[in-house]
Amino acid sequence: MPKSSTSAESNSLSNFTPYKEKKGEEYMNENQKEHFRQLLLAWRRELMEEVDRTMSHLKDEAANFPDPADRASQEEEFSLELRTRDRERKLIKKIDSTLELIENDDYGFCHACGVEIGIRRLEARPTATLCVDCKTLDEIKEKQVGG
């Protein structure tokens, strides 16, 4: 598998380097797919590290405070942390399914209309499955139904 010229981001999202398209380059070629694979793997790795930190924090900070107010504060803090981790767990699942799309050569194209999602949009939201136009229509429909 070819290495992308942006393999530096594989260490961390903080080292992220935007993909530089070459003139006449085919959309979602091997270099672009590798760029997004590395971006998604780095994102996933950081989320997993956060899960480990949370587990350590919950074990280390767990105390049975005699004061009900202190105990309630700690329980609320833990509850908020666990809710955040649950959202991240769902995001990890989405990252895994996106990595599968890359492997199946289905990544980067809108699931609704089939057009290219675009490199910059995918860098902003690597798990995007809709182009900007379809996502906008989706949000408008959601507001009409929910609002």
XYZ file of N, CA, C and O in Angstrom:
588
model
N 0.854 -1.183 0.000
C 0.000 0.000 0.000
C 0.894 1.239 0.000
O 1.803 1.340 0.813
N 0.685 2.186 -0.870
C 1.543 3.361 -0.946
C 1.385 4.252 0.278
O 0.318 4.398 0.831
N 2.490 4.800 0.672
C 2.478 5.754 1.790
C 2.127 7.127 1.240
O 2.609 7.519 0.193
N 1.305 7.848 1.982
C 0.972 9.202 1.543
C 2.067 10.148 1.993
O 2.825 9.851 2.901
N 2.123 11.273 1.371
C 3.135 12.254 1.736
C 2.788 12.939 3.050
O 3.530 13.780 3.519
N 1.670 12.558 3.643
C 1.245 13.192 4.891
C 1.214 12.192 6.029
O 0.368 12.251 6.886
N 2.156 11.266 6.054
C 2.151 10.244 7.097
C 2.488 10.809 8.471
O 2.353 10.122 9.464
N 2.884 12.055 8.577
C 3.182 12.668 9.877
C 1.959 12.719 10.769
O 2.077 12.630 11.980
N 0.760 12.827 10.174
C -0.429 12.930 11.001
C -0.802 11.614 11.652
O -1.661 11.573 12.509
N -0.143 10.517 11.264
C -0.492 9.233 11.849
C -0.165 9.183 13.334
O -0.709 8.378 14.056
N 0.714 10.047 13.799
C 1.056 10.074 15.221
C -0.028 10.726 16.045
O -0.314 10.296 17.139
N -0.602 11.791 15.547
C -1.571 12.547 16.327
C -2.334 13.493 15.424
O -1.830 13.921 14.393
N -3.549 13.825 15.856
C -4.331 14.795 15.087
C -3.717 16.183 15.172
O -3.932 17.009 14.293
N -2.953 16.437 16.226
C -2.341 17.760 16.362
C -1.267 17.995 15.296
O -0.905 19.124 15.012
N -0.771 16.909 14.680
C 0.225 17.020 13.609
C -0.423 17.001 12.231
O 0.251 16.800 11.240
N -1.723 17.193 12.177
C -2.474 17.085 10.938
C -1.927 18.016 9.865
O -1.693 19.192 10.102
N -1.728 17.452 8.677
C -1.302 18.223 7.517
C -2.354 18.049 6.440
O -2.651 16.915 6.055
N -2.957 19.142 5.966
C -3.975 19.013 4.901
C -3.388 18.343 3.660
O -2.211 18.507 3.344
N -4.212 17.593 2.988
C -3.786 16.918 1.767
C -3.609 17.947 0.661
O -4.465 18.805 0.460
N -2.502 17.859 -0.054
C -2.248 18.766 -1.174
C -2.510 17.998 -2.470
O -1.775 17.092 -2.826
N -3.592 18.419 -3.129
C -3.951 17.755 -4.379
C -3.004 18.164 -5.492
O -2.590 19.321 -5.585
N -2.663 17.197 -6.336
C -1.820 17.471 -7.496
C -2.722 17.729 -8.692
O -3.822 17.193 -8.771
N -2.260 18.548 -9.602
C -3.050 18.897 -10.772
C -3.371 17.636 -11.581
O -2.481 16.833 -11.856
N -4.646 17.466 -11.901
C -5.092 16.325 -12.695
C -5.184 15.023 -11.916
O -5.414 13.969 -12.504
N -5.032 15.098 -10.606
C -5.069 13.893 -9.767
C -6.489 13.333 -9.697
O -7.452 14.078 -9.550
N -6.606 12.027 -9.793
C -7.904 11.362 -9.704
C -8.421 11.432 -8.262
O -7.665 11.265 -7.309
N -9.728 11.682 -8.139
C -10.361 11.774 -6.825
C -10.356 10.400 -6.150
O -10.639 9.390 -6.775
N -10.042 10.370 -4.889
C -9.967 9.180 -4.036
C -9.021 8.118 -4.605
O -9.316 6.933 -4.640
N -7.843 8.598 -4.994
C -6.795 7.669 -5.408
C -6.157 7.054 -4.160
O -6.549 7.367 -3.035
N -5.188 6.198 -4.327
C -4.573 5.497 -3.189
C -3.939 6.463 -2.182
O -4.038 6.240 -0.976
N -3.300 7.528 -2.651
C -2.683 8.496 -1.731
C -3.733 9.197 -0.871
O -3.536 9.396 0.326
N -4.831 9.577 -1.485
C -5.899 10.240 -0.736
C -6.535 9.275 0.262
O -6.773 9.630 1.410
N -6.784 8.048 -0.179
C -7.368 7.061 0.739
C -6.427 6.808 1.926
O -6.887 6.715 3.066
N -5.142 6.721 1.659
C -4.168 6.503 2.740
C -4.132 7.705 3.680
O -4.034 7.550 4.896
N -4.237 8.901 3.133
C -4.284 10.127 3.946
C -5.456 10.052 4.927
O -5.289 10.282 6.123
N -6.631 9.707 4.432
C -7.813 9.650 5.291
C -7.770 8.446 6.233
O -8.238 8.530 7.366
N -7.194 7.352 5.791
C -7.039 6.186 6.667
C -6.190 6.574 7.872
O -6.546 6.290 9.024
N -5.068 7.250 7.624
C -4.180 7.670 8.714
C -4.862 8.690 9.626
O -4.715 8.642 10.843
N -5.627 9.593 9.034
C -6.358 10.593 9.811
C -7.379 9.921 10.731
O -7.461 10.227 11.926
N -8.124 8.977 10.195
C -9.133 8.261 10.976
C -8.495 7.396 12.061
O -8.991 7.338 13.190
N -7.380 6.746 11.741
C -6.700 5.916 12.735
C -6.151 6.760 13.884
O -6.224 6.360 15.052
N -5.621 7.941 13.558
C -5.120 8.843 14.605
C -6.263 9.322 15.491
O -6.135 9.373 16.723
N -7.381 9.659 14.880
C -8.561 10.113 15.630
C -9.052 9.000 16.555
O -9.325 9.218 17.724
N -9.123 7.792 16.006
C -9.567 6.637 16.791
C -8.620 6.373 17.960
O -9.047 6.111 19.083
N -7.318 6.443 17.694
C -6.307 6.215 18.733
C -6.456 7.230 19.864
O -6.407 6.875 21.042
N -6.677 8.497 19.519
C -6.850 9.527 20.546
C -8.114 9.294 21.372
O -8.110 9.504 22.583
N -9.179 8.864 20.728
C -10.413 8.559 21.461
C -10.206 7.371 22.412
O -10.683 7.388 23.548
N -9.485 6.367 21.954
C -9.218 5.202 22.799
C -8.334 5.579 23.996
O -8.535 5.079 25.101
N -7.380 6.467 23.784
C -6.545 6.941 24.894
C -7.392 7.684 25.916
O -7.177 7.567 27.120
N -8.368 8.424 25.426
C -9.278 9.157 26.321
C -10.109 8.185 27.156
O -10.345 8.426 28.335
N -10.523 7.085 26.553
C -11.266 6.055 27.286
C -10.396 5.499 28.412
O -10.855 5.348 29.550
N -9.135 5.218 28.103
C -8.214 4.691 29.125
C -8.021 5.688 30.258
O -8.011 5.311 31.431
N -7.885 6.968 29.908
C -7.723 8.004 30.945
C -8.962 8.086 31.828
O -8.860 8.242 33.045
N -10.132 7.969 31.222
C -11.371 8.026 31.992
C -11.452 6.858 32.960
O -11.815 7.041 34.127
N -11.138 5.672 32.486
C -11.193 4.496 33.361
C -10.234 4.661 34.538
O -10.602 4.379 35.681
N -9.048 5.152 34.282
C -8.084 5.387 35.363
C -8.619 6.431 36.334
O -8.522 6.262 37.549
N -9.188 7.491 35.781
C -9.724 8.568 36.608
C -10.858 8.058 37.498
O -10.908 8.368 38.691
N -11.755 7.286 36.926
C -12.882 6.768 37.700
C -12.404 5.849 38.828
O -12.941 5.893 39.939
N -11.379 5.049 38.555
C -10.845 4.154 39.587
C -10.104 4.938 40.674
O -10.281 4.689 41.859
N -9.278 5.885 40.240
C -8.440 6.635 41.184
C -9.244 7.608 42.039
O -8.939 7.814 43.210
N -10.259 8.223 41.447
C -10.997 9.274 42.141
C -12.231 8.774 42.904
O -12.879 9.550 43.586
N -12.549 7.503 42.726
C -13.735 6.974 43.401
C -13.524 7.014 44.913
O -12.569 6.473 45.441
N -14.400 7.713 45.587
C -14.327 7.824 47.045
C -15.746 7.824 47.592
O -16.686 8.257 46.921
N -15.870 7.347 48.785
C -17.176 7.345 49.428
C -17.216 8.523 50.402
O -16.881 8.388 51.569
N -17.598 9.668 49.874
C -17.637 10.883 50.695
C -18.761 10.783 51.734
O -19.877 10.397 51.387
N -18.461 11.161 52.959
C -19.517 11.136 53.990
C -20.573 12.223 53.745
O -21.743 12.038 54.077
N -20.166 13.328 53.150
C -21.094 14.428 52.900
C -21.916 14.127 51.642
O -21.357 13.912 50.560
N -23.230 14.112 51.744
C -24.081 13.811 50.583
C -23.867 14.777 49.413
O -23.959 14.371 48.250
N -23.584 16.020 49.695
C -23.368 16.995 48.617
C -22.091 16.667 47.844
O -22.065 16.741 46.610
N -21.028 16.292 48.552
C -19.779 15.917 47.895
C -19.974 14.653 47.054
O -19.471 14.539 45.940
N -20.690 13.695 47.621
C -20.953 12.444 46.918
C -21.773 12.718 45.650
O -21.493 12.178 44.579
N -22.773 13.586 45.759
C -23.616 13.931 44.604
C -22.797 14.639 43.522
O -22.968 14.373 42.330
N -21.903 15.519 43.926
C -21.042 16.216 42.962
C -20.167 15.224 42.210
O -20.008 15.309 40.989
N -19.585 14.278 42.951
C -18.722 13.281 42.319
C -19.530 12.398 41.358
O -19.091 12.113 40.248
N -20.713 11.994 41.777
C -21.549 11.162 40.918
C -21.955 11.901 39.648
O -21.994 11.318 38.562
N -22.244 13.182 39.768
C -22.602 13.993 38.596
C -21.406 14.112 37.653
O -21.549 14.003 36.428
N -20.225 14.317 38.212
C -19.000 14.413 37.399
C -18.767 13.097 36.658
O -18.496 13.097 35.451
N -18.886 11.983 37.360
C -18.691 10.672 36.737
C -19.747 10.418 35.666
O -19.454 9.887 34.599
N -20.978 10.801 35.942
C -22.063 10.613 34.991
C -21.800 11.389 33.698
O -21.986 10.863 32.591
N -21.360 12.620 33.843
C -21.045 13.448 32.675
C -19.902 12.835 31.870
O -19.954 12.768 30.636
N -18.877 12.359 32.578
C -17.738 11.739 31.910
C -18.167 10.480 31.156
O -17.760 10.259 30.017
N -19.000 9.667 31.786
C -19.459 8.434 31.144
C -20.354 8.723 29.942
O -20.297 8.019 28.935
N -21.156 9.776 30.017
C -22.005 10.173 28.883
C -21.126 10.606 27.696
O -21.396 10.255 26.550
N -20.070 11.341 28.018
C -19.133 11.774 26.977
C -18.460 10.567 26.336
O -18.340 10.482 25.115
N -18.020 9.628 27.148
C -17.370 8.425 26.626
C -18.331 7.604 25.773
O -17.924 6.996 24.787
N -19.614 7.578 26.145
C -20.590 6.849 25.354
C -20.730 7.463 23.964
O -20.805 6.750 22.960
N -20.737 8.785 23.905
C -20.782 9.463 22.604
C -19.535 9.136 21.786
O -19.602 8.922 20.578
N -18.378 9.096 22.478
C -17.129 8.776 21.785
C -17.116 7.323 21.322
O -16.564 7.007 20.272
N -17.739 6.433 22.100
C -17.842 5.020 21.705
C -18.615 4.913 20.387
O -18.218 4.183 19.469
N -19.696 5.683 20.278
C -20.478 5.691 19.041
C -19.656 6.261 17.888
O -19.752 5.780 16.754
N -18.841 7.276 18.187
C -17.982 7.863 17.157
C -16.926 6.858 16.699
O -16.625 6.767 15.509
N -16.382 6.079 17.633
C -15.403 5.048 17.268
C -16.040 4.035 16.324
O -15.418 3.616 15.341
N -17.286 3.656 16.585
C -18.000 2.748 15.679
C -18.129 3.367 14.285
O -17.964 2.695 13.275
N -18.436 4.661 14.255
C -18.583 5.356 12.976
C -17.234 5.431 12.248
O -17.168 5.274 11.028
N -16.164 5.652 12.995
C -14.818 5.670 12.405
C -14.500 4.299 11.820
O -13.988 4.189 10.696
N -14.824 3.235 12.560
C -14.578 1.877 12.065
C -15.352 1.603 10.779
O -14.813 1.019 9.835
N -16.606 2.040 10.721
C -17.389 1.813 9.498
C -16.848 2.664 8.346
O -16.888 2.237 7.191
N -16.306 3.838 8.659
C -15.706 4.680 7.623
C -14.434 4.037 7.093
O -14.174 4.062 5.883
N -13.636 3.444 7.985
C -12.436 2.726 7.545
C -12.816 1.561 6.625
O -12.116 1.277 5.650
N -13.944 0.931 6.917
C -14.445 -0.138 6.062
C -14.822 0.400 4.674
O -14.567 -0.247 3.663
N -15.427 1.594 4.648
C -15.766 2.222 3.356
C -14.511 2.465 2.529
O -14.520 2.280 1.310
N -13.428 2.880 3.192
C -12.165 3.114 2.481
C -11.676 1.796 1.879
O -11.281 1.745 0.716
N -11.725 0.726 2.676
C -11.273 -0.582 2.189
C -12.113 -1.071 1.014
O -11.600 -1.740 0.122
N -13.397 -0.736 1.008
C -14.305 -1.186 -0.057
C -14.394 -0.203 -1.225
O -15.259 -0.360 -2.095
N -13.549 0.822 -1.223
C -13.526 1.846 -2.282
C -14.848 2.595 -2.414
O -15.228 3.033 -3.503
N -15.589 2.747 -1.309
C -16.849 3.496 -1.321
C -16.720 4.833 -0.599
O -17.711 5.536 -0.423
N -15.523 5.186 -0.167
C -15.318 6.375 0.640
C -15.217 7.623 -0.236
O -14.635 7.590 -1.319
N -15.792 8.718 0.254
C -15.623 10.006 -0.413
C -16.742 10.382 -1.364
O -16.693 11.436 -1.983
N -17.741 9.515 -1.478
C -18.860 9.784 -2.375
C -20.152 9.841 -1.570
O -20.358 9.065 -0.649
N -21.022 10.776 -1.924
C -22.282 10.993 -1.215
C -23.165 9.755 -1.303
O -23.380 9.216 -2.386
N -23.674 9.318 -0.159
C -24.564 8.147 -0.134
C -25.937 8.457 -0.704
O -26.657 7.533 -1.077
N -26.300 9.728 -0.794
C -27.624 10.099 -1.309
C -27.614 10.304 -2.828
O -28.475 9.793 -3.529
N -26.642 11.064 -3.325
C -26.658 11.403 -4.756
C -25.458 10.876 -5.541
O -25.455 10.940 -6.763
N -24.425 10.404 -4.837
C -23.290 9.795 -5.520
C -22.182 10.729 -5.967
O -21.179 10.272 -6.509
N -22.325 12.040 -5.754
C -21.263 12.959 -6.177
C -20.106 12.924 -5.177
O -20.226 12.414 -4.062
N -18.977 13.494 -5.589
C -17.814 13.572 -4.704
C -18.128 14.472 -3.517
O -18.662 15.565 -3.685
N -17.785 14.016 -2.325
C -17.993 14.838 -1.120
C -16.971 15.961 -1.081
O -17.292 17.077 -0.705
N -15.761 15.684 -1.475
C -14.711 16.697 -1.531
C -13.675 16.509 -0.427
O -14.006 16.176 0.708
N -12.431 16.749 -0.777
C -11.301 16.553 0.138
C -11.430 17.449 1.368
O -11.275 16.987 2.502
N -11.709 18.735 1.184
C -11.755 19.667 2.323
C -12.893 19.325 3.287
O -12.724 19.381 4.494
N -14.038 18.965 2.766
C -15.158 18.571 3.642
C -14.785 17.316 4.424
O -15.068 17.216 5.616
N -14.159 16.366 3.766
C -13.766 15.132 4.443
C -12.682 15.393 5.491
O -12.642 14.715 6.516
N -11.830 16.356 5.242
C -10.833 16.690 6.263
C -11.489 17.354 7.468
O -11.083 17.136 8.596
N -12.542 18.131 7.222
C -13.274 18.767 8.319
C -14.076 17.734 9.098
O -14.161 17.801 10.331
N -14.673 16.773 8.392
C -15.472 15.724 9.030
C -15.205 14.416 8.286
O -15.926 14.060 7.352
N -14.137 13.696 8.685
C -13.734 12.490 7.949
C -14.794 11.396 7.866
O -14.725 10.540 6.996
N -15.783 11.425 8.748
C -16.833 10.405 8.718
C -18.052 10.846 7.911
O -19.067 10.155 7.915
N -17.954 11.964 7.207
C -19.086 12.473 6.416
C -19.478 11.466 5.339
O -18.624 10.887 4.674
N -20.786 11.287 5.172
C -21.290 10.386 4.129
C -22.181 11.114 3.135
O -22.659 10.503 2.181
N -22.420 12.404 3.386
C -23.251 13.207 2.488
C -22.475 14.426 2.001
O -21.703 15.011 2.761
N -22.729 14.826 0.759
C -22.133 16.057 0.245
C -22.797 17.246 0.958
O -23.803 17.084 1.651
N -22.247 18.419 0.789
C -22.765 19.606 1.471
C -24.227 19.856 1.107
O -25.050 20.138 1.990
N -24.573 19.730 -0.172
C -25.953 19.988 -0.599
C -26.940 19.009 0.042
O -27.979 19.420 0.565
N -26.627 17.725 0.016
C -27.532 16.725 0.604
C -27.616 16.877 2.116
O -28.687 16.709 2.702
N -26.500 17.220 2.755
C -26.506 17.422 4.203
C -27.360 18.637 4.560
O -28.117 18.615 5.533
N -27.260 19.695 3.772
C -28.069 20.894 3.996
C -29.555 20.566 3.875
O -30.357 20.952 4.730
N -29.932 19.840 2.820
C -31.329 19.428 2.653
C -31.788 18.551 3.808
O -32.909 18.710 4.312
N -30.922 17.658 4.255
C -31.228 16.776 5.376
C -31.508 17.584 6.649
O -32.458 17.305 7.378
N -30.686 18.617 6.890
C -30.872 19.459 8.074
C -32.147 20.285 7.977
O -32.828 20.497 8.973
N -32.475 20.783 6.780
C -33.705 21.547 6.591
C -34.911 20.662 6.866
O -35.845 21.056 7.582
N -34.896 19.438 6.346
C -35.996 18.493 6.580
C -36.119 18.191 8.076
O -37.220 18.120 8.610
N -34.990 18.020 8.739
C -34.994 17.714 10.166
C -35.609 18.861 10.968
O -36.385 18.631 11.894
N -35.296 20.097 10.599
C -35.872 21.263 11.283
C -37.382 21.340 11.066
O -38.124 21.690 11.975
N -37.823 21.034 9.845
C -39.251 21.104 9.538
C -40.025 20.050 10.309
O -41.121 20.315 10.793
N -39.466 18.878 10.434
C -40.145 17.787 11.135
C -40.060 17.987 12.641
O -41.040 17.812 13.346
N -38.897 18.412 13.113
C -38.692 18.539 14.560
C -39.108 19.875 15.127
O -39.342 20.000 16.324
N -39.230 20.888 14.324
C -39.479 22.220 14.848
C -40.846 22.666 14.643
O -41.522 23.405 15.186
